[in-house]
Coordinates of C-alpha atoms in Angstrom, one line a residue:
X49 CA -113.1 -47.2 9.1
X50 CA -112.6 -49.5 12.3
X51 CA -116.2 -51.4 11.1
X52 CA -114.6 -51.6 7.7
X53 CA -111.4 -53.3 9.1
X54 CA -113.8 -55.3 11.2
X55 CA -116.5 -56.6 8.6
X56 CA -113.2 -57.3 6.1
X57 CA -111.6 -59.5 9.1
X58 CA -115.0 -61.5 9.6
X59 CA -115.6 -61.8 5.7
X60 CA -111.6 -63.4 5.8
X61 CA -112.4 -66.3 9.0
X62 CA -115.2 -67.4 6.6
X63 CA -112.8 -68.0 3.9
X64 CA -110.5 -69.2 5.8
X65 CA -113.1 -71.7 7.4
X66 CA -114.0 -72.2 3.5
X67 CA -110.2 -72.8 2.6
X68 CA -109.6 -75.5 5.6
X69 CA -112.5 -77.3 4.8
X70 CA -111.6 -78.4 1.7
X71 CA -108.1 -78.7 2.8
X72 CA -109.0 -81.5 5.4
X73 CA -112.2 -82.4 3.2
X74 CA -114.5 -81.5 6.3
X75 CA -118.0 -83.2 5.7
X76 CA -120.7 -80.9 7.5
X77 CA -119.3 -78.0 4.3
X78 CA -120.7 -80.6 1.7
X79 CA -124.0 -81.4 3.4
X80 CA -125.9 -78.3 2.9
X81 CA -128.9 -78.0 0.8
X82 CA -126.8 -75.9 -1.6
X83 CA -123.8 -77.8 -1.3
X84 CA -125.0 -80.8 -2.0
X85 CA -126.9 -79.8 -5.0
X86 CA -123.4 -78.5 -6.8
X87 CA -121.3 -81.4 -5.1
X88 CA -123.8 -83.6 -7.2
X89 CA -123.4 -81.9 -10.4
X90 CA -119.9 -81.6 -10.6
X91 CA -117.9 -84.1 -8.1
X92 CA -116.9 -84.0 -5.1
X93 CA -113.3 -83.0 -6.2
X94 CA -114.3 -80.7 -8.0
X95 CA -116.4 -78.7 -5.1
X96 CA -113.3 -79.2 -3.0
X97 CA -111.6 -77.1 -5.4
X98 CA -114.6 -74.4 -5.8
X99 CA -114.2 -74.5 -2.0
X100 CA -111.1 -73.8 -1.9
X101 CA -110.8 -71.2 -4.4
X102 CA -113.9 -69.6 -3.0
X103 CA -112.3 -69.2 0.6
X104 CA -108.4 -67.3 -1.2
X105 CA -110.6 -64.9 -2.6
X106 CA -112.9 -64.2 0.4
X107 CA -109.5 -64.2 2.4
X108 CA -107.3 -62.0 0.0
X109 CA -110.0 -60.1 -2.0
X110 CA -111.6 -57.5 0.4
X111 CA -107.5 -57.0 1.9
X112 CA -106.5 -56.1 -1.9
X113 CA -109.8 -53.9 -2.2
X114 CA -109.1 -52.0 1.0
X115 CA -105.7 -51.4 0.0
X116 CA -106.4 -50.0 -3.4
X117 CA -108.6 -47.4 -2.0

């Protein structure tokens, strides 16, 4: 259970990095391979928002899965 606890609190500090970034717009998220390819296609405001919504569920979703079981 304690590597559980520990792989959920990892998975959370990457949404968390995930959520800052496109809080304060950080540049180096954007300029990945991957990034860059989806920032194109849909906006820049637009990936800040994926971002963003991508980092509350990696924050809150394995917490709400751990807590249902």
């Amino acid at each position: 259970m304690t590597e559980a606890i520990l792989l959920l609190a990892c998975i959370s500090v990457i949404g968390v990095v995930g959520l800052l970034g496109a809080i304060y717009n950080w540049e180096w998220i954007y300029r990945s391979a991957g990034a860059r390819l989806l920032t194109a296609l849909i906006g820049r405001s637009a990936m800040r928002i994926c971002t963003g919504v991508a980092g509350v569920v990696l924050i809150v979703g394995p917490w709400v899965l751990l807590a249902t079981r």
